[in-house]
Coordinates of C-alpha atoms and ligand atoms in Angstrom, one line a residue:
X205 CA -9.5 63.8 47.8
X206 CA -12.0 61.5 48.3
X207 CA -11.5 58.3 49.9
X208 CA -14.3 55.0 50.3
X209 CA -14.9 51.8 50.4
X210 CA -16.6 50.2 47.3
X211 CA -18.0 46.5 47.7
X212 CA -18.2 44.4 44.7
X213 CA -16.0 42.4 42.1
X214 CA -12.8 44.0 41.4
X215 CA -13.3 43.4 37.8
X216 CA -16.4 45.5 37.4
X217 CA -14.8 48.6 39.4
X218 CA -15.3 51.7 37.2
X219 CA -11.8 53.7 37.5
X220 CA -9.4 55.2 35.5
X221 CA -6.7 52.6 37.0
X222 CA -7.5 49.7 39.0
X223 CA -4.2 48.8 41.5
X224 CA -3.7 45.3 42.0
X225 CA -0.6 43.7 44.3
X226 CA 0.5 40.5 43.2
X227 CA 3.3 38.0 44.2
X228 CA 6.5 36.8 43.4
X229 CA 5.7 33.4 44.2
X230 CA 2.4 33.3 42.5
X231 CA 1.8 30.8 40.0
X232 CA -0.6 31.6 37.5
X233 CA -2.1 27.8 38.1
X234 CA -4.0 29.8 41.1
X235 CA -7.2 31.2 41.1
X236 CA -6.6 34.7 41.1
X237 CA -3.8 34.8 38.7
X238 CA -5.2 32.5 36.3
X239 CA -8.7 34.3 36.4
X240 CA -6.9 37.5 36.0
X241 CA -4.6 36.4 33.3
X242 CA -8.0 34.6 31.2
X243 CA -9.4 38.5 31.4
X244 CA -6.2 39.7 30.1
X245 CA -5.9 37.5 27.4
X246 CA -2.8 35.5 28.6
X247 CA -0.8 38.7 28.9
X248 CA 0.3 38.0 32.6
X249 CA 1.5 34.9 31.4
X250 CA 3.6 36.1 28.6
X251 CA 4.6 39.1 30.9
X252 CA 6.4 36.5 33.5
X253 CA 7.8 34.3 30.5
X254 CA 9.7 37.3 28.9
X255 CA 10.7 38.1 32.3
X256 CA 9.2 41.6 32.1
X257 CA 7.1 41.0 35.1
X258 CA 8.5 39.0 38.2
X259 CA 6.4 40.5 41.1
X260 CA 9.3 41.6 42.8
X261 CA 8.3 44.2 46.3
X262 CA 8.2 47.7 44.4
X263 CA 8.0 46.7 40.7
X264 CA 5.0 48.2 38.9
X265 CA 3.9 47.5 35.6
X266 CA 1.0 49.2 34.0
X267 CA -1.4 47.7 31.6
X268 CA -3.7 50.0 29.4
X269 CA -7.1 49.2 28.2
X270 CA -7.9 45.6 29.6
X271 CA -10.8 44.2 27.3
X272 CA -12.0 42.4 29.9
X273 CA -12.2 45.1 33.0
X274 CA -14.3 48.4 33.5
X275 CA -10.9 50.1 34.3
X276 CA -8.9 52.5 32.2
X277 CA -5.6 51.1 32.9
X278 CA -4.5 47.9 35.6
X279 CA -1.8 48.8 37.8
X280 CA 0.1 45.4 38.3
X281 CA 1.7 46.1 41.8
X282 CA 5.1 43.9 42.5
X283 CA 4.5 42.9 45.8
X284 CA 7.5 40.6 46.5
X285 CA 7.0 36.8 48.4
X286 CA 4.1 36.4 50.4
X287 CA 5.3 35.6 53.4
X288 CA 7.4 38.9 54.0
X289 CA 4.1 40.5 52.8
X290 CA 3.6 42.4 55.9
X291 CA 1.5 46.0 57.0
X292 CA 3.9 47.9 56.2
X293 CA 4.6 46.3 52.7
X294 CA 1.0 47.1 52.0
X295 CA 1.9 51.1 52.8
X296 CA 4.9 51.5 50.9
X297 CA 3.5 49.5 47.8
X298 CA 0.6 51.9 48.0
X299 CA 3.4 54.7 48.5
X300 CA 5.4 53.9 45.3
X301 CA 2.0 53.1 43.7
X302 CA 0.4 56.3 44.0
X303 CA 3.9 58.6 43.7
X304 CA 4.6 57.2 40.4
X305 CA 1.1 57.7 38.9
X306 CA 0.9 61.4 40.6
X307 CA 1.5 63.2 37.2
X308 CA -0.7 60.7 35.1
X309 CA -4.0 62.6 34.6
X310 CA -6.0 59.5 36.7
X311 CA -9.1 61.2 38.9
X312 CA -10.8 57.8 39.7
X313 CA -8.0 55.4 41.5
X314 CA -9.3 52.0 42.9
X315 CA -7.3 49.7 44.7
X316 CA -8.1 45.9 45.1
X317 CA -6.1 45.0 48.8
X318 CA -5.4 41.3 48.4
X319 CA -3.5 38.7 49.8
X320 CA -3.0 40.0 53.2
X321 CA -4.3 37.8 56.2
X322 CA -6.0 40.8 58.5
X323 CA -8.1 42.6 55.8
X324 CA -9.0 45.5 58.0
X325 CA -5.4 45.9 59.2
X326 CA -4.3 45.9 55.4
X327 CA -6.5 48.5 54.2
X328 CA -5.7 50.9 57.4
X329 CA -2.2 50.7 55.9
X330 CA -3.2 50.9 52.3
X331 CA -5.2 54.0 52.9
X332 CA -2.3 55.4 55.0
X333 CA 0.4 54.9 52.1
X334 CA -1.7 56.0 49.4
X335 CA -2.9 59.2 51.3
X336 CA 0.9 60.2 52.4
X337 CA 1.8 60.1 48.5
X338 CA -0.3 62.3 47.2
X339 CA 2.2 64.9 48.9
X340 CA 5.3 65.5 47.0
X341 CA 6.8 68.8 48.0
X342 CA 7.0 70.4 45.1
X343 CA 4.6 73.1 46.4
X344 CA 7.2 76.4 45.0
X345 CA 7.8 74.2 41.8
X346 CA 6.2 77.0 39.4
X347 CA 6.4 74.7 36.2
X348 CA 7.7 70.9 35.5
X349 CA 5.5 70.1 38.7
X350 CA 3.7 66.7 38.7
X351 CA 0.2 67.6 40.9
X352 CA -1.7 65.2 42.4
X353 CA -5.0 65.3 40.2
X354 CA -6.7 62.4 42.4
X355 CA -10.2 63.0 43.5
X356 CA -11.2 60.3 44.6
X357 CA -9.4 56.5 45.6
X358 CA -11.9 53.6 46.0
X359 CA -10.4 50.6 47.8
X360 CA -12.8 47.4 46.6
X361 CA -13.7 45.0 49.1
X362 CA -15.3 41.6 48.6
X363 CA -19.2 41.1 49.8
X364 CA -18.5 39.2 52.5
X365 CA -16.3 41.9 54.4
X366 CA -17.7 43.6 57.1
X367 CA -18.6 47.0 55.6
X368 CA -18.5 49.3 59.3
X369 CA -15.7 47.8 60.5
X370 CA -13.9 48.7 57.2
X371 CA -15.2 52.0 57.2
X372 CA -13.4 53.1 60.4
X373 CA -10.3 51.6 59.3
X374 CA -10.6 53.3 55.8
X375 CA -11.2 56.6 58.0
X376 CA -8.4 56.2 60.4
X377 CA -6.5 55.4 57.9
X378 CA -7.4 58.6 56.4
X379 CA -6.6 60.7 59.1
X380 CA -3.5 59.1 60.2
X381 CA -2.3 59.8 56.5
X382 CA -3.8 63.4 56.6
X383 CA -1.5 63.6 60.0
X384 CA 1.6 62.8 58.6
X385 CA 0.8 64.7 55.5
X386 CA 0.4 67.8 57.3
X387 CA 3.8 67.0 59.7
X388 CA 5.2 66.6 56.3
X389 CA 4.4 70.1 54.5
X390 CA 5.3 72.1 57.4
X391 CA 8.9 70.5 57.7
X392 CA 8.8 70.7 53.8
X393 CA 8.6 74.9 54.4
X394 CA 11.8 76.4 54.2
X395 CA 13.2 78.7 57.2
X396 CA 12.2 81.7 55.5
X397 CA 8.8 80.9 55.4
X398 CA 8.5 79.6 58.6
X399 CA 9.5 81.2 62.1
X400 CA 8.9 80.1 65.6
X401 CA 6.1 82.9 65.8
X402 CA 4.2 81.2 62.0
X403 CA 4.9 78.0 63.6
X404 CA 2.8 79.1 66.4
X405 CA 0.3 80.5 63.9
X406 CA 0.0 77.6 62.4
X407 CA -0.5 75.7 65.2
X408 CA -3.7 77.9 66.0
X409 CA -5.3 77.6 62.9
X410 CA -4.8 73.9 64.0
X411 CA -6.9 74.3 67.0
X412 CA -8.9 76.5 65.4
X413 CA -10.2 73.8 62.9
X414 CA -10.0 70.9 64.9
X415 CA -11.2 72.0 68.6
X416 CA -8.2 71.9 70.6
X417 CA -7.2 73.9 73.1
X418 CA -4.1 76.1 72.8
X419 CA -1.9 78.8 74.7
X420 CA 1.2 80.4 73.2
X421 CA 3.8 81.8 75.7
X422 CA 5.9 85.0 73.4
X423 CA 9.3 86.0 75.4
X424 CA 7.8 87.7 78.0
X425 CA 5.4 85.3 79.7
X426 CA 8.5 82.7 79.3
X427 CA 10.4 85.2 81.4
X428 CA 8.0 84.8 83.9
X429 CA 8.2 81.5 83.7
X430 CA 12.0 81.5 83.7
X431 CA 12.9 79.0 80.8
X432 CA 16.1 80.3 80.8
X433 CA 17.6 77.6 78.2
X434 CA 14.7 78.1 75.6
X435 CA 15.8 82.0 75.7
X436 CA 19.5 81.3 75.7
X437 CA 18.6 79.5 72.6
X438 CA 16.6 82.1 71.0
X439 CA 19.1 85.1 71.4
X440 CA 21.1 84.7 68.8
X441 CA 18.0 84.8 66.4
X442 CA 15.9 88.0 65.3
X443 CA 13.1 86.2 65.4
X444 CA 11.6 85.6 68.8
X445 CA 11.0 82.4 70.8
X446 CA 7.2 80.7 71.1
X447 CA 6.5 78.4 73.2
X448 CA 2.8 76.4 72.2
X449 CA 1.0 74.6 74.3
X450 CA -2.1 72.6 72.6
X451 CA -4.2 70.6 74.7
X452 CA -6.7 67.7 74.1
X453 CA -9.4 67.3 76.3
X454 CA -11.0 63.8 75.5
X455 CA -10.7 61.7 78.9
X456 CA -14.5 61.1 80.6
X457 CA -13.1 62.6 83.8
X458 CA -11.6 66.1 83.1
X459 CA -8.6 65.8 86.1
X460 CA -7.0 62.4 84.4
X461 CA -3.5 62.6 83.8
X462 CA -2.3 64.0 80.3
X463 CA 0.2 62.4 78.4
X464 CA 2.4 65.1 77.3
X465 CA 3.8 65.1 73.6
X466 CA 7.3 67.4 72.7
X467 CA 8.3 68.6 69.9
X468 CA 12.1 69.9 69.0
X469 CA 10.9 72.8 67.0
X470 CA 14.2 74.9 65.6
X471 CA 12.6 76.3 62.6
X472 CA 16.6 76.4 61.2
X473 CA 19.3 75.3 62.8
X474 CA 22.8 77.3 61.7
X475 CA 24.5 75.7 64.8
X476 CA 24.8 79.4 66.3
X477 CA 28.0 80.4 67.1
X478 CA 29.6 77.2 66.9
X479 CA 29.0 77.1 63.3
X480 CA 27.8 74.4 61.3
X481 CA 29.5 73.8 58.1
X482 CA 27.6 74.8 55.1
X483 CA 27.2 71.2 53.9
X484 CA 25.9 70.4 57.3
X485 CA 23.7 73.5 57.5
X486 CA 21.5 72.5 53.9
X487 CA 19.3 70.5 55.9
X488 CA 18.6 72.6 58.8
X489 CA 15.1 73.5 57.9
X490 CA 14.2 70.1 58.9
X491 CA 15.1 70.6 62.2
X492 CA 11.8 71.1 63.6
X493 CA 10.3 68.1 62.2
X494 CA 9.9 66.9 66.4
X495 CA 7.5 69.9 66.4
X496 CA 5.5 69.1 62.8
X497 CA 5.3 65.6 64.4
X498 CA 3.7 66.6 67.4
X499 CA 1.8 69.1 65.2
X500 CA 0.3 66.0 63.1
X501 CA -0.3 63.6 65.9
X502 CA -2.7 66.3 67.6
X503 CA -4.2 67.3 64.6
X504 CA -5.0 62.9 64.2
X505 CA -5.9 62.7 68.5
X506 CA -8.8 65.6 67.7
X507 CA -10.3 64.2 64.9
X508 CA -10.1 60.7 66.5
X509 CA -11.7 61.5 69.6
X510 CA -9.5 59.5 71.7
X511 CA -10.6 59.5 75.3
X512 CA -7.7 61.3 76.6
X513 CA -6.5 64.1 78.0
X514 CA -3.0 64.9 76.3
X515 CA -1.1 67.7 75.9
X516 CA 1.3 69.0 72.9
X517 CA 4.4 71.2 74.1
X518 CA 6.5 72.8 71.2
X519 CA 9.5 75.2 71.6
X520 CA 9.8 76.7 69.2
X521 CA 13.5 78.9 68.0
X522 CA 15.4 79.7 65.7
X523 CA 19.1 78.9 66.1
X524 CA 21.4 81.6 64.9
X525 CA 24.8 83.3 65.2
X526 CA 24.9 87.0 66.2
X527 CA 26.5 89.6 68.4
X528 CA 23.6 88.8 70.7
X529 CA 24.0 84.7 70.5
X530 CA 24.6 82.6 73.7
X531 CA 28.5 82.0 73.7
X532 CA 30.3 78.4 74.1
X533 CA 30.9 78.7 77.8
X534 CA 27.9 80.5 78.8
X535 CA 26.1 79.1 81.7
X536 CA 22.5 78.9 81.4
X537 CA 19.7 78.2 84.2
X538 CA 17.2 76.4 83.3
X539 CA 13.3 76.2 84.3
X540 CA 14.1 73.6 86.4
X541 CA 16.3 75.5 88.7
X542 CA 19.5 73.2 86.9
X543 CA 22.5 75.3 85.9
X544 CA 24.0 74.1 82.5
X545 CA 27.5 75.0 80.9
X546 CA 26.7 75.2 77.1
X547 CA 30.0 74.1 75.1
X548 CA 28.2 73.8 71.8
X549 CA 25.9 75.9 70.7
X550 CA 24.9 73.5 68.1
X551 CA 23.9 71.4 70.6
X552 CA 20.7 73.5 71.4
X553 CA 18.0 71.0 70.8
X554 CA 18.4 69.3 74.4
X555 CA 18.4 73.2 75.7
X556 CA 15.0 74.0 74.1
X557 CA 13.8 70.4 75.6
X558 CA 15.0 70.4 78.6
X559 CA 12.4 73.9 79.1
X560 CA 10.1 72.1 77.9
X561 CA 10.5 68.8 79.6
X562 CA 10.4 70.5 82.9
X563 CA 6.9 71.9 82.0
X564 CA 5.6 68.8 81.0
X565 CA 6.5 67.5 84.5
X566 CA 4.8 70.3 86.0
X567 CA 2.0 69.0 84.6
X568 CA 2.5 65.5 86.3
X569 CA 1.4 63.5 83.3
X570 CA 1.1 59.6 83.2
X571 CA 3.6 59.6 80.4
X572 CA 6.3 61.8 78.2
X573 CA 7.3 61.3 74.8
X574 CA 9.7 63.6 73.3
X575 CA 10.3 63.8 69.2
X576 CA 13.5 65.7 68.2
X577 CA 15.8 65.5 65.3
X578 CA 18.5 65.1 68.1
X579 CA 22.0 63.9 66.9
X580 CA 23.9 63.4 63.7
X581 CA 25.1 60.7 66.0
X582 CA 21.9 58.7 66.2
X583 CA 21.7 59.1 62.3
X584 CA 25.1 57.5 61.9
X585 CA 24.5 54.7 64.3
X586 CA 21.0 53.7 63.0
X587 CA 20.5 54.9 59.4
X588 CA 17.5 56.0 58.2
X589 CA 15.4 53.2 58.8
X590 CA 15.0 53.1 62.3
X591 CA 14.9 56.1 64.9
X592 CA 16.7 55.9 68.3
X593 CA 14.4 55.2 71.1
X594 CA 15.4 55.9 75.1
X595 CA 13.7 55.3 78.0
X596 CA 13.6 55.1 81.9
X597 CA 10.5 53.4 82.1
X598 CA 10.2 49.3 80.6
X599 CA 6.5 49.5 81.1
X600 CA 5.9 52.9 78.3
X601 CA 8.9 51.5 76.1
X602 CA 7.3 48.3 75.6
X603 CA 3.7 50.5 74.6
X604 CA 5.5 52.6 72.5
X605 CA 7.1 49.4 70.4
X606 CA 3.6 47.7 70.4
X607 CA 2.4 51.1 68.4
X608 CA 5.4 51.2 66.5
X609 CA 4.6 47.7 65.2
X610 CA 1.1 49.0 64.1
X611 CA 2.6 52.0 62.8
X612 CA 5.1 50.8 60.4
X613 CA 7.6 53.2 61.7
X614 CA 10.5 51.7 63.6
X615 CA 12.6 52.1 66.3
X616 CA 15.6 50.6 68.6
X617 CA 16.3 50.7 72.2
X618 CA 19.8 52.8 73.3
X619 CA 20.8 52.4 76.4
X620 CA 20.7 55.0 79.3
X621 CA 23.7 53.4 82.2
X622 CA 23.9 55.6 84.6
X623 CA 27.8 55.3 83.6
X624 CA 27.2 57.7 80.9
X625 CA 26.0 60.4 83.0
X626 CA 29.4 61.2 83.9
X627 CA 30.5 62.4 80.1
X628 CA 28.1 65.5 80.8
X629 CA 29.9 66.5 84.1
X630 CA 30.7 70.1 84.2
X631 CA 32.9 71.7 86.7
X632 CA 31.2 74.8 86.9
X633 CA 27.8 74.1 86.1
X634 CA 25.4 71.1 87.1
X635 CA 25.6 69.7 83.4
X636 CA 27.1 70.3 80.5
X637 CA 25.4 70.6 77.1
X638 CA 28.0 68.0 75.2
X639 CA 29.9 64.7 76.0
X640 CA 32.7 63.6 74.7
X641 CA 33.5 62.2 71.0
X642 CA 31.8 59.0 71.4
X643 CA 28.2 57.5 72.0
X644 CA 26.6 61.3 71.1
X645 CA 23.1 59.8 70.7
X646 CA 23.5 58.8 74.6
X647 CA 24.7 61.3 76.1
X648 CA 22.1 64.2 75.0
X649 CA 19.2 61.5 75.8
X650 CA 21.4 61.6 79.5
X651 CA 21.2 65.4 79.2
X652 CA 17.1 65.0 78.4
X653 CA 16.5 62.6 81.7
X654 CA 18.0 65.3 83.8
X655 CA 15.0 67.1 83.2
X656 CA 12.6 64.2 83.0
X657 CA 13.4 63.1 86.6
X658 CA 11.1 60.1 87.4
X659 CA 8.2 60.8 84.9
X660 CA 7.9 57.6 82.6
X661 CA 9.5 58.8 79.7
X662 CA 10.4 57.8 76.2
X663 CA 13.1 60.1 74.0
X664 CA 12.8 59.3 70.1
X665 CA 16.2 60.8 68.2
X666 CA 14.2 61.3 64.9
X667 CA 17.6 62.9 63.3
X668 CA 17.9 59.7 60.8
X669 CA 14.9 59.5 59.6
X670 CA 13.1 62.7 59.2
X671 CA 14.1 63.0 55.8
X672 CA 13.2 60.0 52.8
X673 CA 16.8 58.7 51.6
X674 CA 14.5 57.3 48.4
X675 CA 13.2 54.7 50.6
X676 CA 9.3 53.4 49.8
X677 CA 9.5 56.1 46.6
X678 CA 8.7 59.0 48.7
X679 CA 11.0 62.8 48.4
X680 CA 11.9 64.7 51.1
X681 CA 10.4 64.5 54.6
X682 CA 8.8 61.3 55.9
X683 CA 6.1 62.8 58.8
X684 CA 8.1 59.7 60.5
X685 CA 6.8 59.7 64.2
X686 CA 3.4 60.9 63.8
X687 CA 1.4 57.5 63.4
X688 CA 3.7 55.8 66.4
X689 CA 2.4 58.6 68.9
X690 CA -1.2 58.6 67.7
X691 CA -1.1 54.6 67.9
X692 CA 0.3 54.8 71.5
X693 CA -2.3 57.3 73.1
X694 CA -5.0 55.4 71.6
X695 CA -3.9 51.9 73.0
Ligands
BES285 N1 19.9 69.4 64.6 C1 21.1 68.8 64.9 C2 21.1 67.3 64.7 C3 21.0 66.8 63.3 C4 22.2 66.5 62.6 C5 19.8 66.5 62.8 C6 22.0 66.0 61.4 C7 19.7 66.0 61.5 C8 20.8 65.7 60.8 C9 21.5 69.1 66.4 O1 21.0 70.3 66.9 C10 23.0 69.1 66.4 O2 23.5 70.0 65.7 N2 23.6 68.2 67.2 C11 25.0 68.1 67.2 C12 25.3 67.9 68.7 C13 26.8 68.0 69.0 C14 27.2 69.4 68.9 C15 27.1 67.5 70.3 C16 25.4 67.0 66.3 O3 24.8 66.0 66.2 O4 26.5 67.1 65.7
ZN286 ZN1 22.3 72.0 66.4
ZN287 ZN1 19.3 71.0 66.0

């Protein structure tokens, strides 16, 4: 698919659908209504006097043959009242937008962003939202699908604009969308289609194509390296561990500190022995959408260039129950050296991180940030609108909410008291792998800074929000995550 910037009138646009937001609280006494109702013969007017057409955030309408544009059919998109008009609204107008005409037959799509203060901002998100639509997951759909027949999107900007500027954003916004695309496909693929060892696969195709370094440990080498909870983890599982390590070079001087990205990456998650039930189990495939994240946000740092050096760690397991799986009581030692009592095998997300943690310190980076579908528990506290954020460090927390705001995606700080380190007390071990009933979401991000020690560090419990609950018209997983970590190694 084709993506540019056109500059000229957004009435002469040749398209097969011209996209147009307009507001609520629009009269059509202003210029741009009443212009664009004068070239629809009055049928904007007569839309909003039957009521048919209000403008509300989400509604689309679409108009066909409009005598007095070069387009096929206008897309009237509802985009509520202007002052709640924010980035964000722009991405999941274009969302629903381009979703809902997926199955239409349209090749030529062009998209008029107006009414937004910060032009280029706008159109970074507009590029972003329509991009992430054009995935809908129906890859193994083998009729009644609805491709995306797009070729090419044109997003019209007045003459006055300044046409490089534009240009970047349009790319960025291009790749950013490509990023989250990507993070969302591979958390799309069932667990029989993908295993730790295709997700390393993939992972070196990635680097392959896009220049980055990369390194995958099999069981063995992590042997050597002793990451003792990763293979606890693993055991139960005929299919072995991987642990991928994908590095960006970009900074000017090649010894700077790397920021170090993780990824939960438990291509399914059965709970092992302590069984999940099978209502909780459907969505297990999802549970290494930490990793598909991480896998995005590279694949958007290499084809940005950012001058950087960061690194991506995945572990990557499977979580199963066999004659060969890690028992409740087992004690595990970690990479670090730190013995851990593991009560629930279901709770083998922190295991795999706390490996991989450890590494990442190894590496002394100048930050962490760890993506995990962690806790049912953060799900239940924050819903799937915002993801749980922790952090021992105010500085990175604060630069992690600045790129959130950019990113659309959102977060909210949960605490880390050292009061609540004493629900993962273990009597024979040095810390247990569950707390108690309450405040789940907390104590595995205790468990996590164990292993973090004093590196700045920011947890992100993605568990609510990995998934679309029909939020901004989008099916099945979001890629939430990926355009946060891209926006906060390039600030
Ligand atoms: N992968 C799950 C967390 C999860 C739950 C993600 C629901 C998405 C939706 C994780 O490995 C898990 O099972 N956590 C347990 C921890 C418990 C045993 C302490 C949980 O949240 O129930
Ligand atoms: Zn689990
Ligand atoms: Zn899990």
């Amino acid at each position: 698919m084709n993506i540019r910037l056109v500059k000229g009138e957004w009435d002469s646009i040749e398209c097969d659908a011209l996209m147009i937001p307009l507001f609520e609280d629009e009269s059509e006494q202003e210029e741009f209504a009443s212009t664009l109702d004068q070239k629809l013969g009055g049928l904007l007017s007569e839309l909003k006097s039957t009521g048919e057409w209000k403008a509300k955030m989400g509604q689309i309408s679409v108009l066909y043959r409009p005598d007095q544009l070069s387009a096929g059919r206008l897309i009237l998109l509802g985009a509520g009242e202007r002052r709640n008009y924010d980035a964000q609204s722009v991405r999941s107008l274009l969302m629903r937008a381009v979703g809902q005409v997926k199955g239409y037959n349209l090749k030529r799509v062009a998209v008029y962003c107006r009414g937004h203060a910060d032009t280029a901002l706008s159109l970074q998100a507009a590029v972003e939202g329509a991009v992430i639509a054009t995935y809908d997951g129906d890859d193994y759909k083998t009729t009644d699908r609805s491709p995306n027949l797009i070729e090419e999107i044109l997003f019209v900007a007045g003459q006055d604009e300044e046409t490089a500027k534009l240009e970047e954003v349009i790319k960025k916004g291009e790749i950013l969308g490509e990023a989250t695309k990507l993070a969302r496909r591979l958390v799309n693929e069932p667990g029989n289609r993908v295993s730790p060892s295709s997700l390393a696969q993939t992972a070196t195709e990635l680097a392959d194509k896009y220049n980055l370094e990369i390194e995958v440990l099999g069981e063995p080498e992590m042997e050597k390296k002793e990451m003792g909870a990763v293979l606890a983890v693993a055991r139960g599982s005929d299919e072995p561990a991987r642990f991928i390590v994908l590095r960006h070079r970009g900074a000017p001087e090649s010894d700077a500190k790397p920021i170090v990205l993780v990824g939960k990456g438990v291509t399914f998650d059965s709970g092992g022995l302590s069984l999940k039930s099978p209502q909780s189990m459907e969505q297990m495939k999802s549970d290494k959408a930490g990793a598909c994240v991480v896998l995005g946000a590279m694949q958007a740092i290499a084809q940005l260039q950012i001058k950087k050096n960061i690194v991506g760690l995945i572990p990557a397991v499977e979580n199963m129950p066999s004659g060969r799986a890690q028992r409740p009581g087992d004690v595990v030692r970690s990479m670090s050296g730190k013995t851990i009592e593991v009560l629930n095998t279901d709770a083998e997300g922190r295991l795999i991180l706390a490996d991989a943690l450890c590494y990442g310190r190894q590496l002394e980076p100048e930050y962490m940030v760890d993506v995990a579908t962690l806790t049912g528990a953060c799900a239940i506290a924050l819903g799937s609108l915002r993801a749980g954020l922790f952090s021992n460090n105010d500085e990175i927390c604060q630069k992690l909410l600045q790129a959130s705001e950019r990113s659309g995606e959102k977060f909210w700080r949960l605490p880390l008291d050292d009061e609540y380190r004493k629900e993962i007390e273990s009597p024979i071990a040095d810390v247990k792998n569950v707390g108690g009933r309450w405040g789940g979401a907390i104590t595995a991000a205790k468990f996590l800074e164990e292993f973090v020690e004093d590196v700045p560090w920011c947890h992100l419990d993605i568990a609510g929000v990995d998934l679309a609950k029909g939020n901004q018209g989008l099916k099945g997983p979001t890629g939430f995550g990926v355009r946060t970590l891209v926006e906060m190694v390039s600030s």
